[in-house]
Short mmCIF file of C-alpha atoms in Angstrom, two decimals:
data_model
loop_
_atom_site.label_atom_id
_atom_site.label_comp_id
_atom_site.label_asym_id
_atom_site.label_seq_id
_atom_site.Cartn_x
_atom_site.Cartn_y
_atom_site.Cartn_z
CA UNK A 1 -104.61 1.20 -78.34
CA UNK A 2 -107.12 4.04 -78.41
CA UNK A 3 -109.86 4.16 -76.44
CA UNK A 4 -112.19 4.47 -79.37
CA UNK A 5 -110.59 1.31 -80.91
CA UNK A 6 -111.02 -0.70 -77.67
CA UNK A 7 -114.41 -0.03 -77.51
CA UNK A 8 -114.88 -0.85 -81.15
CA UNK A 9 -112.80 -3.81 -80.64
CA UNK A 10 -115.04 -4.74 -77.99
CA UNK A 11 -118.30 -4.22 -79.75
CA UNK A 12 -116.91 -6.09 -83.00
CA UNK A 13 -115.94 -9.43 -80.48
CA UNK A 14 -119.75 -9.26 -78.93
CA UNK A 15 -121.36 -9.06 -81.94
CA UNK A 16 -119.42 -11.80 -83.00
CA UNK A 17 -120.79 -14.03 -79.68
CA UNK A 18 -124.40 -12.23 -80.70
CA UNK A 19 -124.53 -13.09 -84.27
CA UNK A 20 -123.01 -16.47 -83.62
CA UNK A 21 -125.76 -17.07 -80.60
CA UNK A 22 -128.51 -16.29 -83.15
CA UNK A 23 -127.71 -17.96 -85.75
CA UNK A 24 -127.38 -21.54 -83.76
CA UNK A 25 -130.84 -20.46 -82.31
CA UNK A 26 -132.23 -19.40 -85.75
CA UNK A 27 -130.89 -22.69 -87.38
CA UNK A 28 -132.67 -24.86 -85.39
CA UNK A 29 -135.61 -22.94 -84.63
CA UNK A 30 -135.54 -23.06 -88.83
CA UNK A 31 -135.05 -26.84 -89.16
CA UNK A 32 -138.22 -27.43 -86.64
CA UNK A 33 -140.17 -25.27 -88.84
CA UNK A 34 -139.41 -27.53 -92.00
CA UNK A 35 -139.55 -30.59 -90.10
CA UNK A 36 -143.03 -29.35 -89.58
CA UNK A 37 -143.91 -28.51 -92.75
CA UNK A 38 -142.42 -31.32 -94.32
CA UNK A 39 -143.92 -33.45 -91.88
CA UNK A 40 -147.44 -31.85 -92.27
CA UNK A 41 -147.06 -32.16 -96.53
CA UNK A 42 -146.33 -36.00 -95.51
CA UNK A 43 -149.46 -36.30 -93.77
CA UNK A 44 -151.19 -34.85 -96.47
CA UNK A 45 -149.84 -36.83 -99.06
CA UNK A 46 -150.80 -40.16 -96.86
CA UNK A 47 -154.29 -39.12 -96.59
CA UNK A 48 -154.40 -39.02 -100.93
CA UNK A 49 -152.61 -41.87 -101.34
CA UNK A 50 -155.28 -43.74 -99.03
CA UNK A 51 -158.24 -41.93 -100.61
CA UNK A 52 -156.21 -43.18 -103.59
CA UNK A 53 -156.54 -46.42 -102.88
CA UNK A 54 -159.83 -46.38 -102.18
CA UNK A 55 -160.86 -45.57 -106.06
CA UNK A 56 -158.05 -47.53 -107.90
CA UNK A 57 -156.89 -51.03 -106.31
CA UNK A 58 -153.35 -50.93 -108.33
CA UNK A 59 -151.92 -48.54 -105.86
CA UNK A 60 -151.99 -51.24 -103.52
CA UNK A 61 -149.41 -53.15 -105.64
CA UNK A 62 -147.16 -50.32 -106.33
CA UNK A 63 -143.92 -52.10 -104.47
CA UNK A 64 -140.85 -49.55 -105.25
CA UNK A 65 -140.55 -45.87 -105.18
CA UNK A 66 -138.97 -45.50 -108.48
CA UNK A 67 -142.92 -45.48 -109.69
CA UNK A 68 -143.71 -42.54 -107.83
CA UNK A 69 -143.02 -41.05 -104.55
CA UNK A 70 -144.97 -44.22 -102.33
CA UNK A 71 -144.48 -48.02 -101.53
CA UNK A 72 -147.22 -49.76 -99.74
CA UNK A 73 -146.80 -53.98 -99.24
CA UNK A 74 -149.00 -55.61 -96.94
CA UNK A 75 -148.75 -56.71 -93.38
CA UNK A 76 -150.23 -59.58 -91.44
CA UNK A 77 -151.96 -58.69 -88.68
CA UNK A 78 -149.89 -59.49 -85.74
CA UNK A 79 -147.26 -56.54 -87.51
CA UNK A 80 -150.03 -54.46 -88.01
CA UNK A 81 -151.63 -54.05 -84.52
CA UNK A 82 -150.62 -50.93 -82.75
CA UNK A 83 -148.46 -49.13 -85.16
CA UNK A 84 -147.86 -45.56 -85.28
CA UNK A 85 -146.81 -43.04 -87.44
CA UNK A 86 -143.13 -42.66 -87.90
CA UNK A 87 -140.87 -39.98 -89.33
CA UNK A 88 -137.68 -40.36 -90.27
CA UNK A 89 -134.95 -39.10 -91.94
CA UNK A 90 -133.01 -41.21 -94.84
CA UNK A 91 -131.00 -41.09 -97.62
CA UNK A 92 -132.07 -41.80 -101.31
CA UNK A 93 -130.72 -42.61 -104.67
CA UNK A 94 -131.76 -39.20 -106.97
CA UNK A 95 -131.22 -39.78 -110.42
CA UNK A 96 -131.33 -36.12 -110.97
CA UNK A 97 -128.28 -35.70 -108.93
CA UNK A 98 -126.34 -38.89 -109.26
CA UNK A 99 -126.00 -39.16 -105.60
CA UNK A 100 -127.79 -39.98 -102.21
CA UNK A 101 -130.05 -37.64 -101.01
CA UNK A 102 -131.59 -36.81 -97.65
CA UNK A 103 -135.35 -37.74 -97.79
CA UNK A 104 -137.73 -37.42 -94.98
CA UNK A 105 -139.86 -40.23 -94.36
CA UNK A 106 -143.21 -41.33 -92.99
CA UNK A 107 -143.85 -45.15 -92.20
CA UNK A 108 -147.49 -45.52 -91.99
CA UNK A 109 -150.71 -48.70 -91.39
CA UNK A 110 -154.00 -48.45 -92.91
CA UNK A 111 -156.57 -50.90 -93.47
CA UNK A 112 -158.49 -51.52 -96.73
CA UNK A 113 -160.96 -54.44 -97.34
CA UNK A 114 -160.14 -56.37 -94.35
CA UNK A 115 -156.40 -55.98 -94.98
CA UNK A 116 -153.73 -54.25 -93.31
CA UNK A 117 -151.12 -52.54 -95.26
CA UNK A 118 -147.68 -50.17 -94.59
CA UNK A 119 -147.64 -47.13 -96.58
CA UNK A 120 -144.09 -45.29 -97.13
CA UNK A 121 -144.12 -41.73 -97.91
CA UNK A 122 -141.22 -39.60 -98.84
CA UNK A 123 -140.82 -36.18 -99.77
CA UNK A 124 -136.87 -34.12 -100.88
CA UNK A 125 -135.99 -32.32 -98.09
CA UNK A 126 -133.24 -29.37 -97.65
CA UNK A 127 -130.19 -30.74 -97.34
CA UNK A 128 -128.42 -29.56 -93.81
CA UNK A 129 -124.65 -28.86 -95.06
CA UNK A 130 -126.14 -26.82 -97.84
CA UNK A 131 -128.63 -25.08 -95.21
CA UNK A 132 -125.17 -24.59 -92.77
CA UNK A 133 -123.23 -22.96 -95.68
CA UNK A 134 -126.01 -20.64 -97.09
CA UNK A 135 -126.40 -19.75 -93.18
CA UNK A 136 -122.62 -19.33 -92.77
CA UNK A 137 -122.35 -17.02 -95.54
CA UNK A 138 -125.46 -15.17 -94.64
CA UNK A 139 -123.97 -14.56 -91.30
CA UNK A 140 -120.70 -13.72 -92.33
CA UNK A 141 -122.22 -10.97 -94.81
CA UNK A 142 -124.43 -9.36 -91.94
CA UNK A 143 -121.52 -9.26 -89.70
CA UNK A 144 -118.89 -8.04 -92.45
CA UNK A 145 -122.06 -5.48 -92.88
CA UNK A 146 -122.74 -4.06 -89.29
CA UNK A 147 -119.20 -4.32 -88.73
CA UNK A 148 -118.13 -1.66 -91.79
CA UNK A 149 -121.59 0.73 -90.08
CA UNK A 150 -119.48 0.40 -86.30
CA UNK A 151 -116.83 1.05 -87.79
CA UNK A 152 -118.37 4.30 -89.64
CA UNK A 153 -120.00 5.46 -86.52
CA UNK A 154 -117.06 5.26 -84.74
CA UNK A 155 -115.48 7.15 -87.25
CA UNK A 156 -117.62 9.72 -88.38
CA UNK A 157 -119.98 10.28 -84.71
CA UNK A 158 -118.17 9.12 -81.56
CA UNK A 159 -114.88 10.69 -82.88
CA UNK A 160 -116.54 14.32 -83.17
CA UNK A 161 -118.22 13.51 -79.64
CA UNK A 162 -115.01 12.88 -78.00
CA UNK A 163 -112.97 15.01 -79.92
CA UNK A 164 -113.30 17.88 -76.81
CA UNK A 165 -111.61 14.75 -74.72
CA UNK A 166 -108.80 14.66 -77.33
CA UNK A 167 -108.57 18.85 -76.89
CA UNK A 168 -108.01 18.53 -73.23
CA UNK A 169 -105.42 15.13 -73.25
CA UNK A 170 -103.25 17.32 -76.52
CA UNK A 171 -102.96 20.36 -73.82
CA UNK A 172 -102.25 18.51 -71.10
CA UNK A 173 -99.37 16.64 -72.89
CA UNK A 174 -98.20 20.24 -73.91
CA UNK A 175 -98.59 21.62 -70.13
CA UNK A 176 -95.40 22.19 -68.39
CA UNK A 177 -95.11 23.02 -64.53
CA UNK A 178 -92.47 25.70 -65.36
CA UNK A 179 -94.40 28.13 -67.46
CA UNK A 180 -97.04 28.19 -64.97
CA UNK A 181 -100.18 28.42 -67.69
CA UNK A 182 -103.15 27.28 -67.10
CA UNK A 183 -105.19 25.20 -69.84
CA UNK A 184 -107.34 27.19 -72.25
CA UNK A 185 -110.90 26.47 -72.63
CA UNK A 186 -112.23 24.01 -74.53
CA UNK A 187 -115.58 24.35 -76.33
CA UNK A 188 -118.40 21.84 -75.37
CA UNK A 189 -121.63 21.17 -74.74
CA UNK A 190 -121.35 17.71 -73.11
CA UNK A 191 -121.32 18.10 -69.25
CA UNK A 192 -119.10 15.02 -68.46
CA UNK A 193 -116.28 17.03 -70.69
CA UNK A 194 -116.55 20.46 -69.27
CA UNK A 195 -116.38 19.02 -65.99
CA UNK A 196 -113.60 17.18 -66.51
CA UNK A 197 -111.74 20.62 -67.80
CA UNK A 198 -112.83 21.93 -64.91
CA UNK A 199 -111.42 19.74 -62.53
CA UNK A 200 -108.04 19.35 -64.52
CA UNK A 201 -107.79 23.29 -64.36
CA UNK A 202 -108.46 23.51 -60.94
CA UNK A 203 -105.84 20.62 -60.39
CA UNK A 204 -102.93 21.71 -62.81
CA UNK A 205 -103.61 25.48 -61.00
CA UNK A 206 -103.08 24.01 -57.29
CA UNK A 207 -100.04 22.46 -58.69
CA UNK A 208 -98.77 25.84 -60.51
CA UNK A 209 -99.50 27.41 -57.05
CA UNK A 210 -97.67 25.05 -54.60
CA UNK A 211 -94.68 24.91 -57.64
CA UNK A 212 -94.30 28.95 -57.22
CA UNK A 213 -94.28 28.67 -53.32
CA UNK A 214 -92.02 26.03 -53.50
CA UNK A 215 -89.49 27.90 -56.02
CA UNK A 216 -89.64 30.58 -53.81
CA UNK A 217 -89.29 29.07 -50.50
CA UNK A 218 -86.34 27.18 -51.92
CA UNK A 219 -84.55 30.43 -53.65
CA UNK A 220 -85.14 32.47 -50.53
CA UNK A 221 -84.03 29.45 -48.03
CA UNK A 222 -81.16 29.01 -49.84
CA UNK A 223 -80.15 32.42 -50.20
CA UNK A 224 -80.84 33.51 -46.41
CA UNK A 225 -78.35 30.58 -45.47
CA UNK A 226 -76.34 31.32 -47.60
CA UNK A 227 -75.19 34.81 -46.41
CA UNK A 228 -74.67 33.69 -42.71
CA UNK A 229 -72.61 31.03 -43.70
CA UNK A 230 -70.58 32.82 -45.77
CA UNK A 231 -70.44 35.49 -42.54
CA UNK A 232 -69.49 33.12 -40.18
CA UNK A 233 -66.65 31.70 -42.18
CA UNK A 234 -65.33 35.27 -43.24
CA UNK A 235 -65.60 36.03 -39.16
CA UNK A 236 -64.01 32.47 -38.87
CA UNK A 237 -61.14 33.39 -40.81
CA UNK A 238 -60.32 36.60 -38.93
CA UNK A 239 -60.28 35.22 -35.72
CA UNK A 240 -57.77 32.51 -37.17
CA UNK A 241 -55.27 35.03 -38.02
CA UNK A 242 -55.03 36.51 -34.44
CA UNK A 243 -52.54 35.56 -32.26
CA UNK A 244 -52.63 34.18 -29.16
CA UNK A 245 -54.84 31.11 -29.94
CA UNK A 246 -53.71 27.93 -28.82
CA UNK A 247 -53.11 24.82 -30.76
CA UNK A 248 -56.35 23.38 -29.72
CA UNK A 249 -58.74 26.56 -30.89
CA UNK A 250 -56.86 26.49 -33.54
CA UNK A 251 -58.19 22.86 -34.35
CA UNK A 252 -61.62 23.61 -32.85
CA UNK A 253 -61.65 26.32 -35.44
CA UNK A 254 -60.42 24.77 -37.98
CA UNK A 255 -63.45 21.91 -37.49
CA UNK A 256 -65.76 25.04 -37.05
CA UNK A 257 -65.07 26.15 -40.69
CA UNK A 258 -64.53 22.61 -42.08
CA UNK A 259 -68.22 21.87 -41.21
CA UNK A 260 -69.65 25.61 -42.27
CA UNK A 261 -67.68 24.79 -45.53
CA UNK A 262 -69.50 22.04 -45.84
CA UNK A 263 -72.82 22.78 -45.19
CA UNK A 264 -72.50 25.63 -47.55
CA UNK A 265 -71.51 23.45 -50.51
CA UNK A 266 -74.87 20.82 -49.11
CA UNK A 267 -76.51 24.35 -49.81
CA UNK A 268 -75.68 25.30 -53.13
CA UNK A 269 -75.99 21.37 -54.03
CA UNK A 270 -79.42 21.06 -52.65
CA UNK A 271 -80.47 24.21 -54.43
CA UNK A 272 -78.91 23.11 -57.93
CA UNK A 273 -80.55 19.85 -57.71
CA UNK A 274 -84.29 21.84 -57.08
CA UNK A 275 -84.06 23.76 -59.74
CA UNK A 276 -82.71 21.22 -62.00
CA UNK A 277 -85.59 18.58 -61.03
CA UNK A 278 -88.28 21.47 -61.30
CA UNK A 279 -86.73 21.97 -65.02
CA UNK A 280 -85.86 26.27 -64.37
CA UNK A 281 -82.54 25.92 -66.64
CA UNK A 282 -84.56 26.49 -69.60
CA UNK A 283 -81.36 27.61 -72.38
CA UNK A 284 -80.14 25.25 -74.43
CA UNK A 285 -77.77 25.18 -77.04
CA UNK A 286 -75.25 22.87 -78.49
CA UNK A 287 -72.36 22.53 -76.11
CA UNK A 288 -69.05 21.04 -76.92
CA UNK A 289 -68.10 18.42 -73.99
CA UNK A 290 -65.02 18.23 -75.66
CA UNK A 291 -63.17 21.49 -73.99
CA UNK A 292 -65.81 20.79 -70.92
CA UNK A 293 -63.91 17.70 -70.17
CA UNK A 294 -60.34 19.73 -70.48
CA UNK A 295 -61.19 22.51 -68.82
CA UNK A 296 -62.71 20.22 -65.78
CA UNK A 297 -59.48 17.54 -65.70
CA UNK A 298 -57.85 21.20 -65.57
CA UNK A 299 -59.42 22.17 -62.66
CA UNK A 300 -59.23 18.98 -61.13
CA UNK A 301 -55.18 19.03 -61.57
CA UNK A 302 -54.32 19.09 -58.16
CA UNK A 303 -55.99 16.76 -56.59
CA UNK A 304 -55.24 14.22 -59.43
CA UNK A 305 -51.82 15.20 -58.85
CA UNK A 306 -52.12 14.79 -54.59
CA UNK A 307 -53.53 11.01 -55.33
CA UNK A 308 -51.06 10.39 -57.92
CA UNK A 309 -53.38 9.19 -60.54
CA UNK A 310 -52.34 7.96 -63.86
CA UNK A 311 -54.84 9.55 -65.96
CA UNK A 312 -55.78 8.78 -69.91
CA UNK A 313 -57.75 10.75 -72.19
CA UNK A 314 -59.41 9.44 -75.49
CA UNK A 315 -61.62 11.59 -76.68
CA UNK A 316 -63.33 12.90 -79.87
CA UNK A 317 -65.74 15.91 -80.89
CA UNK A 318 -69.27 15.62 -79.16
CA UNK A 319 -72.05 18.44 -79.20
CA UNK A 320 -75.15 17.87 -77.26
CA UNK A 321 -78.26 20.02 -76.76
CA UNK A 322 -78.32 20.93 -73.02
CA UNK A 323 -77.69 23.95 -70.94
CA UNK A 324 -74.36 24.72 -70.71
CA UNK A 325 -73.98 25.38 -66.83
CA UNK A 326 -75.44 22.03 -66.04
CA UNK A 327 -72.94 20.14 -69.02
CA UNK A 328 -70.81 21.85 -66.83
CA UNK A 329 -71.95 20.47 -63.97
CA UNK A 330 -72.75 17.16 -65.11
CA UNK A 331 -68.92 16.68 -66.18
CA UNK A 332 -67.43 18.14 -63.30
CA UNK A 333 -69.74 15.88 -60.77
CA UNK A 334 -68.41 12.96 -62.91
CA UNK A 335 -64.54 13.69 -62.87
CA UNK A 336 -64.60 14.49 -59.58
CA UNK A 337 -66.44 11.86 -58.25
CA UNK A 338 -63.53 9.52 -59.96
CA UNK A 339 -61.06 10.81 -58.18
CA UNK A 340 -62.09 11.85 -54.55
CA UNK A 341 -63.15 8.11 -54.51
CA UNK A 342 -60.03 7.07 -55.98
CA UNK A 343 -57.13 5.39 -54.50
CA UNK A 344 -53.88 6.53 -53.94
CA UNK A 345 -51.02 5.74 -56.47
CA UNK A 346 -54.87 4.58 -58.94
CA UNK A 347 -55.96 4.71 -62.56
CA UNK A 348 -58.52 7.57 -64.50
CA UNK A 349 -59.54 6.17 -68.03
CA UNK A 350 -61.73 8.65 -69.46
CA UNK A 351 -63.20 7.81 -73.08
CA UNK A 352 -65.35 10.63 -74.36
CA UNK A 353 -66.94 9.68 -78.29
CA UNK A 354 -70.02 11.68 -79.60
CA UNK A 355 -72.28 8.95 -78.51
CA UNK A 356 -71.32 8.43 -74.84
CA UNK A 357 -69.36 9.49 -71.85
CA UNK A 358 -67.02 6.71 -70.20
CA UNK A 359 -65.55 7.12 -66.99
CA UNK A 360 -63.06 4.16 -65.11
CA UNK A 361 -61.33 4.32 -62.11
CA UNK A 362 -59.77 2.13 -59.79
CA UNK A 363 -61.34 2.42 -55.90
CA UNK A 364 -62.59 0.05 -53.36
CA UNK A 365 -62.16 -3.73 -54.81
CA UNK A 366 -66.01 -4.55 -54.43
CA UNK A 367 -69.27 -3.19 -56.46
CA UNK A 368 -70.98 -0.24 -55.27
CA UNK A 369 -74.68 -0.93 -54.45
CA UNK A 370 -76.35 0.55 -57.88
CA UNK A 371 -79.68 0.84 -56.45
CA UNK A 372 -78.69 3.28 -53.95
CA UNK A 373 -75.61 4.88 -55.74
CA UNK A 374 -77.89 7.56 -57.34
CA UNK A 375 -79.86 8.20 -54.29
CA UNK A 376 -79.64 11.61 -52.29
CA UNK A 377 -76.47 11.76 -49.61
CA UNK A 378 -75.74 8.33 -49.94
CA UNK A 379 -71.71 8.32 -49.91
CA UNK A 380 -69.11 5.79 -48.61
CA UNK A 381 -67.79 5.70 -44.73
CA UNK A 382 -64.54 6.99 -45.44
CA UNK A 383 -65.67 9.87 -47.60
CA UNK A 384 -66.85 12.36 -44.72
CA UNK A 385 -66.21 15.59 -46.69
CA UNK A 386 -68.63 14.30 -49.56
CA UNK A 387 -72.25 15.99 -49.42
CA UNK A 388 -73.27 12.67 -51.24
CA UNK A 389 -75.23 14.41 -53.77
CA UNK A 390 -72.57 14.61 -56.63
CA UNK A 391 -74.17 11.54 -58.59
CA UNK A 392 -77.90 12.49 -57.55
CA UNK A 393 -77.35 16.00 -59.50
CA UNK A 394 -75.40 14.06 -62.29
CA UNK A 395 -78.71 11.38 -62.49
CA UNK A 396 -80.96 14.77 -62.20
CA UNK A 397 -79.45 16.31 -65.01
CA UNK A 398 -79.44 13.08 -67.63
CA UNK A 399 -83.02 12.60 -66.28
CA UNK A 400 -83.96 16.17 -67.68
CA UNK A 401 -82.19 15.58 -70.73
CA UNK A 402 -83.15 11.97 -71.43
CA UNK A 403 -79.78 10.81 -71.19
CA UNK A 404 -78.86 7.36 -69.73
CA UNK A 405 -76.12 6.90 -66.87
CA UNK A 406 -75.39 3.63 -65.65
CA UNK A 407 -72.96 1.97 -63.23
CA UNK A 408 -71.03 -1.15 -63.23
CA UNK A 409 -68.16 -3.25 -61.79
CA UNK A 410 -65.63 -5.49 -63.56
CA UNK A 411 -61.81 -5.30 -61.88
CA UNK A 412 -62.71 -1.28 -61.78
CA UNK A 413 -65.44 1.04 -61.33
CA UNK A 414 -67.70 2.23 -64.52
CA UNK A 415 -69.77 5.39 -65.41
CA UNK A 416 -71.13 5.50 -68.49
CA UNK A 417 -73.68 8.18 -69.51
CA UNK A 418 -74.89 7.50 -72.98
CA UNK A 419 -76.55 10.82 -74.84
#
């Protein structure tokens, strides 16, 4: 939800609780009002119908309301003594309305000529479940009304004011690390805003800055190990072909190189996987995994061959949009993983449709542990010439390209990278 609606959505529920609070308060600070009123017309009426009284003697007999709107009857004296005035509410017969009314009623004594006498007034009254829905609808009305001018304002004023918010959250989604540009400006006059850009500039520039170091720390690291390495093994090599060495500096040697070999492989791996994860493979095309896949079990012929793997291929056309160096990579990482951590005399079931890569092998008779399988260097005990990064790059690269890769047991081991 936007931020605009939640706020709107928040005004709309506490005018609700508002409106609602006033209206209970204005409904009964209305009914005490025409209590009152009725209540002082009652009063008023009691006072003619005494002065009444007074001049014409056949008030005193009128017994029944249907005469007028008083009843008086006469009280002995014992019922007489200390009454006050009562009000009431009650219900009537109207004739008008076929129905039972609600009537307000005073209950009054007054003495005439020595006698005491109970005088009934009533008066029509406004009936409360009328009152209620007139209120109700009232209510409903102002709310439906304020709620349409919210909903304008939001619209038409707070959108324009936060529209330099908007600005700055559209270029930020569009930012990328890569290109190393900084945000344009954005026009306002509200401080909160262009302080905000401010900050956000200075921020995304501190993060182009330590990207670029990194880059080129990484590039040069890599590159001034590299050519050592690649000495010492070329040096390696010579003294290997001499003669005179014994069998044992032959094997130290031979250890020597094994571990420079492999430290120069952890080299170009760790590299790869940098510039993959800070996204510098930026050309993309559609790439047929197709004659990847062939040209990769190709490669891999020999050492599919050494194991003595039984190996089946179904496959059909699939183009993706990626780079083509890291489809490359991403296949090759698979298909070899399958079969340096295969078994001898085991199974490669490859199943390649244009939704989804499917790898199976056979291997160690027990799940791998998935939530470290992806991790950097994390490899099996008996694989000691693995770098361990061969799935990390593999997750790096569907990661970049939104891909999904996913692991999972049953009699065999299970890649499955869906594109």
């Amino acid at each position: 939800m936007k931020l605009l609606n939640r706020a709107t959505a928040y005004f709309a529920v506490l005018l609700l609780v508002v409106l609602s609070a006033w209206a209970a308060l204005f409904y009964y600070n209305m009914l005490d009002e025409i209590y009152d009123s009725i209540d002082d017309g009652l009063e008023n009426q009691k006072i003619l119908v005494m002065q009444k009284a007074l001049q014409d003697s056949t008030v005193l007999a009128q017994r029944e309301f249907e005469a007028g709107y008083y009843q008086v009857k006469e009280l002995p004296f014992n019922l007489a003594a200390n009454r006050k005035d009562q009000y009431r509410d009650t219900l009537m017969y109207m004739l008008n309305e076929k129905d039972y009314e609600p009537v307000r009623l005073l209950v009054t004594v007054f003495q005439q000529g020595g006698r005491y006498y109970e005088l009934r007034v009533i008066t029509s009254m406004v009936e409360e479940d009328d009152l209620i829905e007139d209120l109700l609808y009232s209510l409903l009305w102002l709310y439906l009304g304020l709620l349409v001018s919210l909903l304008t304002l939001n619209n038409l004023v707070l959108k324009s004011i936060w529209q330099p918010f908007y600005q700055i959250l559209h270029r930020l989604q569009r930012f990328r690390l890569e290109k190393g540009e900084a945000l344009p400006p954005v026009k306002t006059n509200i401080e909160e805003f262009r302080l905000l850009h401010e900050t956000v500039d200075k921020l995304l520039q501190s993060n182009i800055d330590t990207y670029n170091s990194q880059k080129a720390f990484i590039e040069n690291a890599s590159h001034e190990l590299q050519t050592p390495l690649a000495i010492s093994l070329n040096k390696l090599e010579l003294l290997v072909e001499k003669e005179g060495l014994t069998e044992e500096q032959m094997l130290q040697l031979g250890a020597v190189m094994q571990h420079l070999g492999r430290l120069s492989r952890l080299n170009k791996s760790l590299l790869l996987l940098s510039k993959i994860e800070n996204r510098q493979f930026q050309e993309m095309g559609p790439v047929n995994l197709q004659e990847i896949v062939r040209q990769a079990l190709a490669d891999l012929g020999d050492q599919i061959e050494y194991k003595e793997l039984q190996v089946s291929v179904q496959e059909e056309p699939c183009l993706v949009q990626v780079n083509p160096d890291l489809a490359t990579v991403l296949v090759y990482n698979l298909l070899k993983n399958a079969v340096v951590h295969n078994v001898q005399g085991g199974f490669l079931n490859l199943h390649l449709t244009a939704q989804a890569l499917v790898l199976e092998n056979s291997g160690k008779d027990q799940a791998l542990d998935t939530q470290k399988l992806f991790s950097r260097f994390y490899k099996e005990a008996s694989a000691s010439g693995s770098t361990g990064l061969g799935l990390a790059i593999a997750k790096a690269i569907c990661d970049l390209y939104g891909f999904s890769i996913r692991y999972r047991y049953q009699q065999a081991h299970l890649l499955e990278v869906t594109f």
